[in-house]
Amino acid sequence: MEEKQFVLINVLKAGAAQLIVLHHLAFYGPMADHARSIMPSLIDWLYEDARIAVQVFLVIGGFLAAKSLAPQGLPGTGNPFQAIWRRYIKLAPPFIAAMLLAVIASAWASAWMTHDSISAPPTLRQLWAHMLLLHSVLGVESLSAGAWYVAIDFQLYALMVLLAWLSGRLAGQRPQAWLMPALVVAGVSASLLVFNRDADWDVWAPYFFGSYGLGVLAWWASEPGRRPGRAALLLAMLLLPTLLALALAYRSRIAVALAVACVLFLFGRARLMSGGGRALSLIDSAGKISFSVFLVHFPVCLVVNAAFARFVPEQPHAQALGMLAAWAASLVAGAAFFRWVEVPLGRVLAPSHRAVPGRPPAFEGRALRG
């Protein structure tokens, strides 16, 4: 039997990835500037608002982190450094490969056009900062659009691991079912009420933990075997601090994160068999390659922009076709990167041990249902 997939999550990831690609097409490169005269409202919306799709990735990231680290919301017992290292090995190698592609694309594009979206040749400090996922923290110029998100995802996962470890240390041998959710909701509240209102924090995990933590709480609240009263309490922990934060300082990105978390609470665990039809297979594939599309779309779009700037007239309809070509090329490149870079690197660099039947993952909570 083929592995069942979270169909809704694949749909959300695939859709959000397309919006991010289109946002960067509208934001970077001259094609959108020329095409804007024939579709100003669309280009302006992509430029200003499509970026909010990153909230989908943040909430889904928290939802899946809870699934893997603390599926029942119970204190963790594993080695936090091993869990953080596994996450780094999953994220960093394909990210580094994509950054090298971005360096090559910038050099290629600079031969055909002059534009602010083209990066200068990287310094050794830039390369090391990207390899360590510290480029944003160190104030180093990113080599590719969206590079900040990979670093933030790593920070958020590490923070979640440390919260699980801390709850385990505080609980000791006592299975405190309330402790881990309490720590997460405290983090969500601090993020939404304090850190997320100060843009100076936007290179650190606390700025984004509000959205990420909503995904975590959505996973726990939606557990099928959980008692209704405790499920309602977890749902209240998800809703109340978010609604309070929105009442005090409305932010559309947080409203979107709350909406996504509620959808995941209701339908996020729905599974269907992969291969259950061409449409489901397409959705599954689009969801799987979404991270690769996110990684490689910028260098692809940069080269297509440069090619159209050099070889195609500055006619709005022709430049609009260039945007469509860049979008399609990004999807093809993402699929190729997933097949020939992300998956092989994962096989080579993944930890050699495999789960032993009956043995819980490193941070899975004690076998107790809340």
XYZ file of C-alpha atoms in Angstrom:
370
model
C 0.000 0.000 0.000
C 1.323 3.439 -0.874
C 1.867 5.963 1.880
C -1.086 8.204 2.566
C -0.584 11.917 2.119
C -1.892 15.032 3.821
C -3.736 16.286 0.771
C -4.730 19.684 2.168
C -1.157 20.431 3.230
C 0.095 19.574 -0.264
C -2.544 21.883 -1.765
C -1.578 24.746 0.555
C 2.158 24.283 0.017
C 1.788 24.101 -3.759
C -0.439 27.184 -3.903
C 1.764 29.215 -1.559
C 4.866 28.332 -3.582
C 3.233 29.670 -6.759
C 2.344 32.938 -5.051
C 5.904 33.373 -3.793
C 7.297 32.799 -7.294
C 4.851 35.319 -8.764
C 5.553 37.822 -5.988
C 9.271 37.717 -6.729
C 8.580 37.993 -10.451
C 6.614 41.170 -9.750
C 9.198 42.468 -7.278
C 12.474 41.707 -9.060
C 13.494 42.219 -12.668
C 12.315 44.485 -15.487
C 9.656 42.224 -17.050
C 7.033 43.151 -14.463
C 7.810 46.863 -14.898
C 6.976 46.620 -18.604
C 3.986 44.278 -18.140
C 2.434 46.502 -15.481
C 0.942 48.847 -18.083
C -1.484 46.133 -19.257
C -2.307 44.593 -15.859
C -1.487 47.143 -13.138
C -3.872 45.782 -10.499
C -2.508 42.239 -10.770
C 1.136 43.299 -10.724
C 0.528 45.623 -7.784
C -1.257 42.879 -5.841
C 1.533 40.401 -6.515
C 4.097 43.041 -5.548
C 2.413 44.131 -2.325
C 0.262 41.277 -1.024
C 1.296 37.906 -2.477
C 4.234 37.753 -0.063
C 1.738 36.958 2.686
C 1.732 33.381 1.347
C 4.828 32.814 3.478
C 2.438 32.599 6.452
C 1.118 29.359 4.965
C 4.600 27.845 5.127
C 5.128 29.089 8.678
C 1.899 27.572 10.007
C 2.391 24.299 8.118
C 5.959 24.195 9.425
C 4.684 24.328 12.996
C 1.950 21.778 12.268
C 4.464 19.257 10.911
C 7.065 20.052 13.581
C 4.531 19.136 16.259
C 3.789 15.913 14.382
C 7.428 14.872 14.370
C 8.712 16.277 17.667
C 5.803 16.036 20.128
C 2.766 14.485 18.410
C 0.671 14.388 21.587
C 1.974 17.611 23.079
C 3.873 15.844 25.836
C 7.323 16.728 27.200
C 10.229 15.553 25.090
C 12.950 13.179 26.222
C 15.466 13.133 23.362
C 18.790 14.789 22.627
C 18.027 18.305 21.347
C 21.340 18.699 19.523
C 20.769 15.564 17.456
C 17.317 16.794 16.434
C 18.653 20.251 15.515
C 21.530 18.718 13.545
C 19.124 16.505 11.591
C 17.140 19.597 10.661
C 20.272 21.410 9.538
C 21.290 18.445 7.371
C 17.829 18.433 5.812
C 17.757 22.168 5.039
C 21.308 23.355 4.498
C 22.739 21.160 1.698
C 19.986 21.870 -0.876
C 19.956 25.496 0.254
C 23.702 25.801 -0.338
C 23.330 24.174 -3.762
C 20.587 26.670 -4.640
C 22.751 29.586 -3.487
C 25.535 28.423 -5.801
C 23.005 28.400 -8.621
C 22.029 31.944 -7.653
C 25.684 33.050 -7.849
C 25.997 31.530 -11.333
C 22.678 33.075 -12.415
C 23.754 36.527 -11.225
C 26.997 36.275 -13.192
C 25.078 35.094 -16.268
C 22.385 37.781 -15.983
C 24.950 40.563 -15.498
C 26.206 39.903 -19.019
C 22.774 40.717 -20.452
C 21.366 43.438 -18.223
C 22.080 45.882 -15.439
C 19.553 45.688 -12.613
C 19.342 45.999 -8.822
C 18.217 42.366 -8.514
C 21.643 41.136 -9.650
C 23.999 40.406 -6.745
C 27.677 41.230 -6.790
C 30.112 38.294 -6.718
C 29.908 36.846 -3.207
C 32.584 37.352 -0.602
C 33.948 34.495 1.465
C 32.085 35.925 4.490
C 28.823 35.849 2.533
C 29.342 32.230 1.541
C 30.144 31.124 5.094
C 27.196 33.069 6.515
C 24.843 31.336 4.069
C 26.336 27.911 4.776
C 25.688 28.432 8.497
C 22.195 29.900 7.866
C 23.288 33.061 9.656
C 23.210 35.516 6.748
C 20.229 37.488 8.061
C 21.480 37.554 11.641
C 24.915 38.798 10.548
C 23.433 41.437 8.261
C 24.992 39.861 5.177
C 23.334 40.543 1.833
C 21.324 37.515 0.694
C 22.392 35.749 -2.471
C 18.800 34.913 -3.411
C 15.287 36.119 -2.699
C 13.649 34.046 0.018
C 16.963 32.961 1.544
C 15.864 34.526 4.824
C 13.012 32.040 5.161
C 15.259 28.963 5.250
C 17.272 30.484 8.090
C 14.092 31.375 9.978
C 12.643 27.891 9.457
C 15.787 26.424 11.001
C 15.607 28.827 13.946
C 11.941 28.039 14.547
C 12.491 24.281 14.467
C 15.449 24.630 16.842
C 13.309 26.736 19.183
C 10.582 24.098 19.124
C 13.144 21.387 19.899
C 14.459 23.383 22.834
C 10.930 23.950 24.176
C 10.293 20.211 23.988
C 13.570 19.504 25.762
C 12.915 22.164 28.416
C 9.438 20.793 29.122
C 10.953 17.331 29.534
C 13.522 18.638 31.995
C 10.868 20.497 33.979
C 8.479 17.535 34.010
C 11.062 14.963 35.065
C 9.367 11.589 35.427
C 5.916 13.117 35.790
C 3.866 13.121 32.528
C 2.705 16.742 32.671
C 0.291 16.912 29.724
C -0.221 20.670 30.125
C 3.422 21.763 30.263
C 4.437 21.681 26.599
C 1.247 23.428 25.365
C 1.687 26.046 28.090
C 5.228 26.815 26.946
C 4.134 27.043 23.309
C 1.168 29.319 24.013
C 3.441 31.523 26.119
C 5.789 31.737 23.150
C 2.921 32.473 20.762
C 1.603 35.221 23.048
C 5.031 36.832 23.459
C 5.572 36.723 19.709
C 2.193 38.161 18.712
C 1.964 40.780 21.447
C 5.591 41.941 21.545
C 8.162 40.658 19.044
C 5.995 40.591 15.911
C 5.156 44.268 16.424
C 8.823 45.283 16.240
C 10.457 44.902 12.805
C 13.913 44.912 14.412
C 13.207 41.302 15.408
C 12.423 40.072 11.902
C 15.694 38.134 11.574
C 14.961 36.082 14.699
C 12.579 33.220 15.434
C 10.510 35.027 18.119
C 9.183 37.428 15.461
C 7.647 34.511 13.534
C 6.887 32.071 16.356
C 3.325 33.340 16.636
C 2.427 31.901 13.235
C 4.574 28.798 13.709
C 3.122 28.108 17.141
C -0.427 28.355 15.787
C 0.416 25.419 13.540
C 1.781 23.493 16.526
C -1.398 24.093 18.537
C -3.557 23.171 15.531
C -1.873 19.756 15.362
C -2.385 19.067 19.057
C -5.981 20.326 19.130
C -6.919 18.171 16.128
C -5.678 14.884 17.607
C -8.540 12.396 17.030
C -8.163 10.620 20.381
C -8.032 13.729 22.512
C -10.828 14.336 25.015
C -13.270 17.016 23.794
C -12.686 19.277 26.773
C -8.929 19.278 26.330
C -9.255 19.730 22.591
C -11.476 22.767 23.232
C -8.902 24.139 25.689
C -6.125 23.788 23.111
C -8.312 25.470 20.505
C -8.931 28.328 22.935
C -5.180 28.589 23.492
C -4.842 28.968 19.722
C -7.611 31.524 19.284
C -7.544 33.820 22.310
C -4.005 35.263 22.209
C -4.261 35.661 18.432
C -7.573 37.508 18.567
C -6.246 39.696 21.374
C -3.132 40.499 19.351
C -5.231 41.363 16.296
C -7.500 43.577 18.393
C -4.532 45.471 19.790
C -2.652 45.780 16.475
C -4.274 44.292 13.396
C -1.828 42.610 11.005
C -3.118 40.900 7.892
C -0.285 38.375 8.010
C -1.391 37.203 11.458
C -5.030 37.043 10.347
C -3.962 34.810 7.455
C -1.908 32.638 9.806
C -4.921 32.241 12.102
C -7.148 31.298 9.149
C -4.630 28.685 7.964
C -4.304 27.262 11.484
C -8.102 26.932 11.769
C -8.285 25.178 8.399
C -5.552 22.767 9.501
C -7.369 22.152 12.778
C -10.485 21.169 10.848
C -9.016 19.333 7.858
C -5.233 19.158 8.206
C -5.120 15.484 9.162
C -7.322 14.358 6.267
C -5.455 11.744 4.251
C -6.049 10.199 0.876
C -4.092 7.562 -0.927
C -1.368 8.974 -3.162
C -1.933 7.827 -6.685
C -5.691 7.979 -6.191
C -6.198 9.774 -9.478
C -4.311 12.130 -11.758
C -5.427 15.257 -9.901
C -4.326 13.913 -6.526
C -1.041 12.745 -7.998
C -0.432 16.219 -9.429
C -1.253 17.845 -6.075
C 1.045 15.432 -4.277
C 3.899 16.149 -6.691
C 3.398 19.924 -6.519
C 3.458 19.800 -2.718
C 6.592 17.638 -2.634
C 8.592 19.928 -4.918
C 7.405 23.172 -3.290
C 10.594 23.581 -1.238
C 12.760 22.994 -4.294
C 10.684 25.486 -6.291
C 11.125 27.965 -3.457
C 14.896 27.442 -3.517
C 15.596 27.677 -7.250
C 12.940 29.976 -8.655
C 14.892 33.186 -8.105
C 17.982 32.280 -10.184
C 15.675 30.946 -12.914
C 13.579 34.121 -12.932
C 16.725 36.242 -12.910
C 18.109 34.556 -16.041
C 14.754 34.739 -17.863
C 14.456 38.433 -16.972
C 17.939 39.030 -18.332
C 17.208 37.100 -21.537
C 14.038 39.083 -22.190
C 15.816 42.347 -21.394
C 18.564 41.506 -23.884
C 16.711 39.777 -26.721
C 12.997 40.702 -26.540
C 11.432 44.116 -27.270
C 10.156 46.108 -24.289
C 6.590 45.507 -25.427
C 4.200 44.864 -22.510
C 2.550 41.748 -23.939
C 5.885 40.186 -24.836
C 7.242 40.923 -21.357
C 4.086 39.473 -19.776
C 4.734 36.282 -21.739
C 8.230 36.396 -20.301
C 6.781 36.371 -16.801
C 4.712 33.302 -17.677
C 7.796 31.657 -19.163
C 9.779 32.361 -15.991
C 6.992 30.964 -13.837
C 6.818 27.755 -15.899
C 10.598 27.433 -15.983
C 10.700 27.790 -12.190
C 8.330 24.843 -11.789
C 10.342 22.698 -14.192
C 13.595 23.671 -12.496
C 12.079 22.961 -9.088
C 11.010 19.476 -10.178
C 14.492 18.802 -11.585
C 16.183 20.161 -8.444
C 13.961 17.974 -6.252
C 14.743 14.840 -8.260
C 18.458 15.324 -8.848
C 19.599 17.462 -5.906
C 17.236 17.545 -2.900
C 16.336 13.840 -2.847
C 19.865 12.503 -3.543
C 21.369 14.816 -0.924
C 18.751 13.640 1.566
C 19.628 10.008 0.895
C 23.354 10.577 1.225
C 23.348 12.908 4.218
C 20.376 11.619 6.236
C 21.269 9.873 9.513
C 22.212 6.268 8.863
C 20.000 4.875 11.605
C 16.415 3.949 10.882
C 13.496 3.906 13.264
C 13.181 0.628 15.126
C 9.616 -0.720 15.412
C 8.205 0.204 18.784
C 10.811 2.878 19.432
C 9.434 6.464 19.481
C 11.163 9.291 17.627
C 13.669 11.297 19.643
C 11.162 13.882 20.821
C 7.927 11.958 20.739
C 6.095 12.404 24.015
C 5.359 9.583 26.416
C 2.561 7.314 25.249
C -0.251 9.110 27.020
C -3.272 10.700 25.391
C -4.424 14.077 26.661
